[in-house]
Tab-separated table of C-alpha atoms and ligand atoms in Angstrom:
chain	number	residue	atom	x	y	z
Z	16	UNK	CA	23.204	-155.539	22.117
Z	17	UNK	CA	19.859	-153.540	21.999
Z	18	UNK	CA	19.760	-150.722	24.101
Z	19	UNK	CA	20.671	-149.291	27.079
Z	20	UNK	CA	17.849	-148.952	29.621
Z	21	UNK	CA	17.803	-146.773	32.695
Z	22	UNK	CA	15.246	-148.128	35.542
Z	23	UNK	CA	15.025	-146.167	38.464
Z	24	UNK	CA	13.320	-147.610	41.398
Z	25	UNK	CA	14.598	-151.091	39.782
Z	26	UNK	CA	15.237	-152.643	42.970
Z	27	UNK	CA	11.716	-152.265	44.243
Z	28	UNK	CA	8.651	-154.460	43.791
Z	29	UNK	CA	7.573	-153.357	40.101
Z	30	UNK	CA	11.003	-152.228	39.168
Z	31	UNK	CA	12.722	-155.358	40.052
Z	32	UNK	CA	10.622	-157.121	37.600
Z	33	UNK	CA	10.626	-155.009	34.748
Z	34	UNK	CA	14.743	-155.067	35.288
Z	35	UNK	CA	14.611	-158.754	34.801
Z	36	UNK	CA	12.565	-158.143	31.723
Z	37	UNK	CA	14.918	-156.357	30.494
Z	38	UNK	CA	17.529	-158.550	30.973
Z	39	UNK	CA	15.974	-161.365	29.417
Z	40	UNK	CA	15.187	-159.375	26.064
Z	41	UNK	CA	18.564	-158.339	25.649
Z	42	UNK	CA	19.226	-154.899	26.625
Z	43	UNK	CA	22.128	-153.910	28.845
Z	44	UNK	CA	20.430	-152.571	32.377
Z	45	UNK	CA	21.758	-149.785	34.704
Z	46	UNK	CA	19.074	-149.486	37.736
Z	47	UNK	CA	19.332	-146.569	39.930
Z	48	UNK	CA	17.475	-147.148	43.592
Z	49	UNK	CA	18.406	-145.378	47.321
Z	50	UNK	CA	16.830	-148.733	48.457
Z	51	UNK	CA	14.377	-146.500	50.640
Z	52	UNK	CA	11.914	-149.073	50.152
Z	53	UNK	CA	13.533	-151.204	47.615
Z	54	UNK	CA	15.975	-154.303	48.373
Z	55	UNK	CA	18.820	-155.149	47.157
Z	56	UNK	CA	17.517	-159.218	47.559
Z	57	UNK	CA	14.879	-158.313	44.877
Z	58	UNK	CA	17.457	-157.600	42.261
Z	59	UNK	CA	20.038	-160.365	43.861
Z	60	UNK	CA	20.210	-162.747	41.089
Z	61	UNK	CA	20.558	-160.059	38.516
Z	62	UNK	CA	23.785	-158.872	40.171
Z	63	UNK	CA	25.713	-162.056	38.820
Z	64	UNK	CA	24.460	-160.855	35.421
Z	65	UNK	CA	27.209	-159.241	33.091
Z	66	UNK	CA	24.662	-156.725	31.241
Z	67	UNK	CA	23.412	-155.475	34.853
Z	68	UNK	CA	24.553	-153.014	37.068
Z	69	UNK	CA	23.383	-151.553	40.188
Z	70	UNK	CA	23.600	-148.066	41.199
Z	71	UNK	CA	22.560	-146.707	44.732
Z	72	UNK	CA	21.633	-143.321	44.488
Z	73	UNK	CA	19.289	-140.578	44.700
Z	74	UNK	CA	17.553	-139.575	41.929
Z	75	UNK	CA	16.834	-136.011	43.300
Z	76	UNK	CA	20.949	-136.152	43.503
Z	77	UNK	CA	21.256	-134.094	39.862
Z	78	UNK	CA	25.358	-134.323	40.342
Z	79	UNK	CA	25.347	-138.373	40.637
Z	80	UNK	CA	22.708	-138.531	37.846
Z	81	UNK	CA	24.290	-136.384	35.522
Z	82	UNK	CA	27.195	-138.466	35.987
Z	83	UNK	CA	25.902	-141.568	35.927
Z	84	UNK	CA	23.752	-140.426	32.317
Z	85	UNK	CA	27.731	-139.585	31.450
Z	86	UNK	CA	29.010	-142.432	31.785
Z	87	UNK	CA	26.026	-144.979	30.824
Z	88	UNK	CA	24.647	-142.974	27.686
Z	89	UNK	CA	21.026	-144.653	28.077
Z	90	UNK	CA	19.045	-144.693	25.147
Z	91	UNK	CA	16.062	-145.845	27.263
Z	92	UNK	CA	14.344	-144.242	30.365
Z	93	UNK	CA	12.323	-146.395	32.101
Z	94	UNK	CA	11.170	-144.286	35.518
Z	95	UNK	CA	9.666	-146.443	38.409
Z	96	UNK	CA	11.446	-144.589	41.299
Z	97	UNK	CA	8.955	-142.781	44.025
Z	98	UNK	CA	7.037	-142.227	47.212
Z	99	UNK	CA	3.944	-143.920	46.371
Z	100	UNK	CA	1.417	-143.998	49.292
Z	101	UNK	CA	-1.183	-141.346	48.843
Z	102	UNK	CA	-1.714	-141.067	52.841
Z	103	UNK	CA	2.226	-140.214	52.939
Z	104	UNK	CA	1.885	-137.533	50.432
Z	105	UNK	CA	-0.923	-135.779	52.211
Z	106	UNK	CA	1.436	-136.192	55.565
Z	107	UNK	CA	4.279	-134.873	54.068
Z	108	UNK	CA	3.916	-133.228	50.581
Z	109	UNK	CA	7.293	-131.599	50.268
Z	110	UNK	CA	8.888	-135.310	50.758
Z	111	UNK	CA	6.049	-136.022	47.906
Z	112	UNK	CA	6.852	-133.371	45.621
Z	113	UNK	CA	10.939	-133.943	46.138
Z	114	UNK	CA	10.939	-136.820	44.877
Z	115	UNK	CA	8.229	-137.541	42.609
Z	116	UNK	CA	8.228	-134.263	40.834
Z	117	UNK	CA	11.658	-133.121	41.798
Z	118	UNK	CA	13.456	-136.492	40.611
Z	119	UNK	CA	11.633	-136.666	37.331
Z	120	UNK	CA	12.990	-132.779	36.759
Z	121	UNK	CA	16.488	-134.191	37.582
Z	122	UNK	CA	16.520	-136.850	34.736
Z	123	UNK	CA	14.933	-134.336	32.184
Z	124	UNK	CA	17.773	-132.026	33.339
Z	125	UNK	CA	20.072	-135.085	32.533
Z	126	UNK	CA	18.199	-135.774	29.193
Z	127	UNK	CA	19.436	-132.038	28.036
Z	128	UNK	CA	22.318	-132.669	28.115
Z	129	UNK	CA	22.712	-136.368	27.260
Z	130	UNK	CA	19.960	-137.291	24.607
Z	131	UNK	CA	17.783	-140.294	25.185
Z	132	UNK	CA	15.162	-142.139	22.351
Z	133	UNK	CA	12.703	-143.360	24.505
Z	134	UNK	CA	11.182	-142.483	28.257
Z	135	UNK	CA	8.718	-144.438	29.803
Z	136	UNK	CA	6.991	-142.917	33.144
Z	137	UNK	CA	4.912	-144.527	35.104
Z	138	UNK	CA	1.782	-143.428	37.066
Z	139	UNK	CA	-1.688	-143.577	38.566
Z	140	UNK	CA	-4.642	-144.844	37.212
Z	141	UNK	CA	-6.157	-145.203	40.758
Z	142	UNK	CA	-5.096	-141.882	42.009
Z	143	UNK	CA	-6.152	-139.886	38.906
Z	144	UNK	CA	-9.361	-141.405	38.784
Z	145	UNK	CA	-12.627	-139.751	39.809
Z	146	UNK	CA	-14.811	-140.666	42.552
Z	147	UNK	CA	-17.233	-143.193	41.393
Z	148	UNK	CA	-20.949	-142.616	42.312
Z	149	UNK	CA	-23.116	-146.012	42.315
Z	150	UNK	CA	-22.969	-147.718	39.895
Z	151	UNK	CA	-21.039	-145.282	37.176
Z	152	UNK	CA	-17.723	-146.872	35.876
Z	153	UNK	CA	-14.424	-144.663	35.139
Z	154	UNK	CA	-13.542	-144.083	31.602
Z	155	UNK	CA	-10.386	-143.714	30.282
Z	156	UNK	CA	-11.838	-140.106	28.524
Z	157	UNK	CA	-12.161	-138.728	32.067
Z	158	UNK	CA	-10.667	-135.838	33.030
Z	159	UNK	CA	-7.885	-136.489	35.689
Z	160	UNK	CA	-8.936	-135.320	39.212
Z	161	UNK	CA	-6.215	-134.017	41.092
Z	162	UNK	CA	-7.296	-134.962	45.136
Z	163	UNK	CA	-3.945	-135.589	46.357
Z	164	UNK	CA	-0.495	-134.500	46.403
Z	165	UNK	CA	0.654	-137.340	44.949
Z	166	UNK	CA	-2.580	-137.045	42.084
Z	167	UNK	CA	-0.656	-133.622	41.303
Z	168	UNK	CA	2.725	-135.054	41.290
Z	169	UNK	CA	2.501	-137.875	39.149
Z	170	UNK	CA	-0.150	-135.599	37.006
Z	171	UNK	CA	2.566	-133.150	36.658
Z	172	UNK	CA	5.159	-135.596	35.619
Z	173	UNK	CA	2.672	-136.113	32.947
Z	174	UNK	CA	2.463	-132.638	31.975
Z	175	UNK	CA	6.302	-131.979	31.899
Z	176	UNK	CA	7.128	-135.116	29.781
Z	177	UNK	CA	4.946	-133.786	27.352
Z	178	UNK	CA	6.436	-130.641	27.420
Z	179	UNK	CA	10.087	-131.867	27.279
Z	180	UNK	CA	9.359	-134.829	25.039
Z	181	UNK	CA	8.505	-132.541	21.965
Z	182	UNK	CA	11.422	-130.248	23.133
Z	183	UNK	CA	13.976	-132.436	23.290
Z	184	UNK	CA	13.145	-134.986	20.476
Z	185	UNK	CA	12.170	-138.453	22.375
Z	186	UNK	CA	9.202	-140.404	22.373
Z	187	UNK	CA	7.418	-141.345	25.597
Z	188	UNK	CA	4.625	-143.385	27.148
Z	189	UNK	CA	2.822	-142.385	30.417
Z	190	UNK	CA	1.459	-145.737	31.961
Z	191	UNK	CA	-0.856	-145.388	34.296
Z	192	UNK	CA	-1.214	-148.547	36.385
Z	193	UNK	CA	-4.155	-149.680	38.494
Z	194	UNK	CA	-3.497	-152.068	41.678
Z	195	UNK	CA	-0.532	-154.522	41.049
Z	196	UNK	CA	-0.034	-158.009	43.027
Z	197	UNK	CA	2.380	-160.157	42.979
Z	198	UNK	CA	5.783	-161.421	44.099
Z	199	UNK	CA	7.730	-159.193	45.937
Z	200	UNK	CA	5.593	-156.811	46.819
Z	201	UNK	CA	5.857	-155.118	50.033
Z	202	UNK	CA	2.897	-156.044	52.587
Z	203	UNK	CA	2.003	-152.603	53.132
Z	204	UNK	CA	-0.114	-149.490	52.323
Z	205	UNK	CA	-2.958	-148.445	49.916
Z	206	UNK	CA	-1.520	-151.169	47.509
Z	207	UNK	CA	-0.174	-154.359	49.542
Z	208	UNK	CA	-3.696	-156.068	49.783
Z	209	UNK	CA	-3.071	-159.136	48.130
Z	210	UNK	CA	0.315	-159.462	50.440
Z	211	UNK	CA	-1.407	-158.394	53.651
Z	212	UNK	CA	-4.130	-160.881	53.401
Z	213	UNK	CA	-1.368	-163.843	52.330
Z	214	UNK	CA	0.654	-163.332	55.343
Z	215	UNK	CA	-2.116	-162.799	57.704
Z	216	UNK	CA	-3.855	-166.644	56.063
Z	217	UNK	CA	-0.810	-168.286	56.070
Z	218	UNK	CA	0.063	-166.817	59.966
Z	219	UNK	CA	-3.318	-168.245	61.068
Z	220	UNK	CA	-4.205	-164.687	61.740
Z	221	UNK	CA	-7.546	-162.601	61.090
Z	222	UNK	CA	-7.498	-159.912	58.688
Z	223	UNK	CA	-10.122	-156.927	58.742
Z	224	UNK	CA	-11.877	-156.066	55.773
Z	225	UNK	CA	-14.506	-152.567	55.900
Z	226	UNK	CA	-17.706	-152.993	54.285
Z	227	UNK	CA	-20.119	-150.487	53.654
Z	228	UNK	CA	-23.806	-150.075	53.561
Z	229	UNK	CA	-23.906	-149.877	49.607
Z	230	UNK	CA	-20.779	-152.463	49.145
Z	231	UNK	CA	-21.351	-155.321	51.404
Z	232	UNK	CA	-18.177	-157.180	50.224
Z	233	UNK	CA	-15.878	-154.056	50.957
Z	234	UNK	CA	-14.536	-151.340	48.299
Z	235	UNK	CA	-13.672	-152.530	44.574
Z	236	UNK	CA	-10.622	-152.084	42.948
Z	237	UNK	CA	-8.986	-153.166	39.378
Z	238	UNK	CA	-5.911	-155.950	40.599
Z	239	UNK	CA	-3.616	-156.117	37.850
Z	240	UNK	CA	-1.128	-159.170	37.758
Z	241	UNK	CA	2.825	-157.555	37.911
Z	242	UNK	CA	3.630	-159.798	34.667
Z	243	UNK	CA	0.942	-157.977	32.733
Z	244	UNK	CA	2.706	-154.243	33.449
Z	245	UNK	CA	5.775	-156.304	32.805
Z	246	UNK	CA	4.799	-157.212	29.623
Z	247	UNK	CA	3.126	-153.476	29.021
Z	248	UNK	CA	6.875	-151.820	29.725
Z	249	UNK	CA	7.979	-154.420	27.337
Z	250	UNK	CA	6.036	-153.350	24.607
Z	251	UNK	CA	6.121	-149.478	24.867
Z	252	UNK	CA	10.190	-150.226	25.084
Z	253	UNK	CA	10.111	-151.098	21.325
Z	254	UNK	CA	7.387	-149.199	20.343
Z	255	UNK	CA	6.525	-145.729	22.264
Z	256	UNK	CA	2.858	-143.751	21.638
Z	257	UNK	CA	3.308	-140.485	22.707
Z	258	UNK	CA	0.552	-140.685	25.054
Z	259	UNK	CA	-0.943	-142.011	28.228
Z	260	UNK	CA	-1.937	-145.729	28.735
Z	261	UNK	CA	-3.880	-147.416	31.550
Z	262	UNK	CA	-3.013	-150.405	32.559
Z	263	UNK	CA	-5.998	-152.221	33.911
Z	264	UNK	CA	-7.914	-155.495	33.489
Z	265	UNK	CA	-11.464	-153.199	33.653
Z	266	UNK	CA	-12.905	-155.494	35.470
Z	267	UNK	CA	-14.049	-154.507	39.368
Z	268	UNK	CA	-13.112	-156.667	42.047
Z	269	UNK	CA	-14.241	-156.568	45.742
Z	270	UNK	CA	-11.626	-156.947	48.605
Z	271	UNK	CA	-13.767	-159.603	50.237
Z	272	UNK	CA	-13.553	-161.442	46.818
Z	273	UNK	CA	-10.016	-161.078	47.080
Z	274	UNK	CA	-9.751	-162.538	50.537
Z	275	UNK	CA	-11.969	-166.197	49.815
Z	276	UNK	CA	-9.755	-166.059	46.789
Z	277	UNK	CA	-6.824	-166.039	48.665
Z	278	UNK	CA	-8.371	-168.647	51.063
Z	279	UNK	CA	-9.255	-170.952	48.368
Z	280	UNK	CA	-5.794	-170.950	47.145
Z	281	UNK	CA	-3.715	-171.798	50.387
Z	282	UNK	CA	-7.391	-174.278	50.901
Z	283	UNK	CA	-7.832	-172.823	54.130
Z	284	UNK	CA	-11.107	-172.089	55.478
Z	285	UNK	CA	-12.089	-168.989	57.581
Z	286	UNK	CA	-12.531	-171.348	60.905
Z	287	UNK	CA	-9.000	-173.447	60.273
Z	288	UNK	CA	-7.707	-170.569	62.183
Z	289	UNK	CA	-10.227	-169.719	64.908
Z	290	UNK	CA	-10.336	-166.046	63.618
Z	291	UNK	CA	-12.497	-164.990	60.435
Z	292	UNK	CA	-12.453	-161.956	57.858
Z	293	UNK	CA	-13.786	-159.476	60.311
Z	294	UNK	CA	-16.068	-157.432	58.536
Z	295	UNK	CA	-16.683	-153.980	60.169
Z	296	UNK	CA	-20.164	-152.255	58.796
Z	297	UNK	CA	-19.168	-148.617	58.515
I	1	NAD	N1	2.113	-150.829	43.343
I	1	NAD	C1	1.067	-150.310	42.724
I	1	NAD	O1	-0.045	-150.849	42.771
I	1	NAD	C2	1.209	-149.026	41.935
I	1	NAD	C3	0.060	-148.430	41.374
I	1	NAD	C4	0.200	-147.262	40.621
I	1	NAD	C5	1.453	-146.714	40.387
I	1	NAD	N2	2.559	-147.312	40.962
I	1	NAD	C6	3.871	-146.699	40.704
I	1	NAD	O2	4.775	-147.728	40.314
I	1	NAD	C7	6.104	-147.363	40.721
I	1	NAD	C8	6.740	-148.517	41.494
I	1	NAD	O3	5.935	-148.799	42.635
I	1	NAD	P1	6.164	-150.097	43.540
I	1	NAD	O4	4.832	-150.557	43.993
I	1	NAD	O5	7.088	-151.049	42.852
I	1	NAD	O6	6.852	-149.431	44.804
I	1	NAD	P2	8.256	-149.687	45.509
I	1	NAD	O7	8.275	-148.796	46.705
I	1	NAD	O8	8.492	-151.136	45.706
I	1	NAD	O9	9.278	-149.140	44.400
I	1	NAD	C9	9.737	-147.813	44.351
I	1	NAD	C10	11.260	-147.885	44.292
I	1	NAD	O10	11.779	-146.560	44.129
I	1	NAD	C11	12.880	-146.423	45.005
I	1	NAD	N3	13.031	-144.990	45.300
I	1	NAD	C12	12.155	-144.204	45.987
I	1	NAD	N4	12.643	-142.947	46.052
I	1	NAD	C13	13.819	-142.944	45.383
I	1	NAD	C14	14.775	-141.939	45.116
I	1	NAD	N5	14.628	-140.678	45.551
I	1	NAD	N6	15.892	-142.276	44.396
I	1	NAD	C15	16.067	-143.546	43.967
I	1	NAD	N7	15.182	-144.548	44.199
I	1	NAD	C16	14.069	-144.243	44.900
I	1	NAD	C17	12.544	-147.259	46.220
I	1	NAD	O11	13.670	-147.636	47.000
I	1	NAD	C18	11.878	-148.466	45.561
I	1	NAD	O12	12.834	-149.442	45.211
I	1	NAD	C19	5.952	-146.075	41.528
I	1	NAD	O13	6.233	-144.988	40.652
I	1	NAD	C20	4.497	-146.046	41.934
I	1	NAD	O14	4.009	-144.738	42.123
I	1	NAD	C21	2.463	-148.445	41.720
């Protein structure tokens, strides 16, 4: 037996995958999810798995948590659990702050207690980068800019595992993840691109994409593949840094780009369906 990991949010898009991970490399696996936007589907063939259990709970609930950390003794924290749509947090920042901020303080409370080695915390690269003037690139040396509630949140997590990391005795990593596709992931939001566009191609129906003067295919994001974050928590699981990581190809992509992509996969062609990638000018 290796270890015994902890993954809350486990049952949602990235989570689910990084439980299987887990699984597969030999640890024993408790995930923790209140299924608020997780499914118990994506984690269905785990279930039949001896060295798996499922949990559903609250993280922010600190009674259930300390009890589960009780009775599991995890050596590992691997944190995927929260709100993550940037709109949402700006709609409702006390949800926001609950559970992205409050349920992190709820497992460090839990970590007093009942010692961990490693923690592993996951959040923005997107969201903590600056705005990006012309042609300028981000850099991984930037300073963090805080323009959302959920930029402060996960920024703060940051800042507190630091703090409680040195305190308490474990190592950590911060990953900071860019845009992740890929199986499982829920067609909605800032994020759900990729699974927007493949339902809408393979429904026969249009999709609109918003271009702008100075980017005629549409904004740019970094699209990282969910096996390569896999693969990241794998590695920080053996061996933590004490620091933050982004996880990003570097490498800019346009959403129109993304769309013929996706076209050129399914071989469909914009007129198979009678609509088209409606591109509106802003
Ligand atoms: N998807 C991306 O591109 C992206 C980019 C940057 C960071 N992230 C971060 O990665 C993590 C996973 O994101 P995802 O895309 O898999 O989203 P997701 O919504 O599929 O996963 C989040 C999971 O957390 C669970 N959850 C939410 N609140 C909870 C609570 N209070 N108690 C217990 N479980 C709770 C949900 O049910 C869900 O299963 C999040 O921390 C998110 O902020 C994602």
């Amino acid at each position: 037996m290796k270890n015994r990991v902890l993954v809350t949010g486990g049952a949602g898009f990235i989570g689910s995958h990084i439980c299987e991970m887990y699984i597969e490399e030999g640890y024993e696996v408790l995930c923790v999810d209140n299924l608020s936007s997780g499914k118990v589907d994506n984690i269905c063939l785990l279930l039949a798995e001896e060295r798996f259990t499922f949990v559903e709970a609250d993280i922010k609930d600190s009674a259930k948590m300390m009890a589960i950390f009780e009775s599991f003794r995890p050596n590992i924290i691997n944190h995927h659990a929260a709100q993550k749509s940037v709109v949402s947090s700006i709609e409702d920042p006390i949800y926001d702050l609950n559970i992205n901020l409050g349920g992190l303080l709820v497992l460090l409370r839990c970590i007093q207690k009942f010692p961990i080695e490693k923690f592993i915390y996951v959040s923005s690269g997107g969201a903590l980068s600056k705005v990006i003037e012309g042609t300028e690139k981000s850099k991984e040396s930037d300073t963090p800019q805080l323009l959302s509630p959920y930029a402060i949140t996960k920024y703060a997590g940051e800042k507190y595992l630091d703090i409680y990391a040195s305190t308490y005795g474990f190592e950590y990593t911060v990953l900071r993840y860019a845009n992740i596709y890929g199986p499982r992931q829920i067609p909605d939001g800032e994020c759900g691109v990729v699974p927007i566009f493949v339902n809408n191609i393979l429904a026969n129906k249009p999709s609109v994409l918003m271009t702008y003067a100075d980017m005629p295919k549409g904004c740019t994001r970094d699209y990282v593949y969910v096996g390569d974050v896999v693969e990241a928590n794998r590695l920080v699981s053996e061996k933590a840094v004490n620091t933050v990581l982004n996880i990003g190809t570097g490498d800019e992509i346009a959403i129109l780009d993304i769309y013929n992509t996706i076209l050129d996969v399914f071989e469909k062609k914009c007129y198979d369906y009678g609509g088209r990638a409606t591109c509106r000018r802003c």
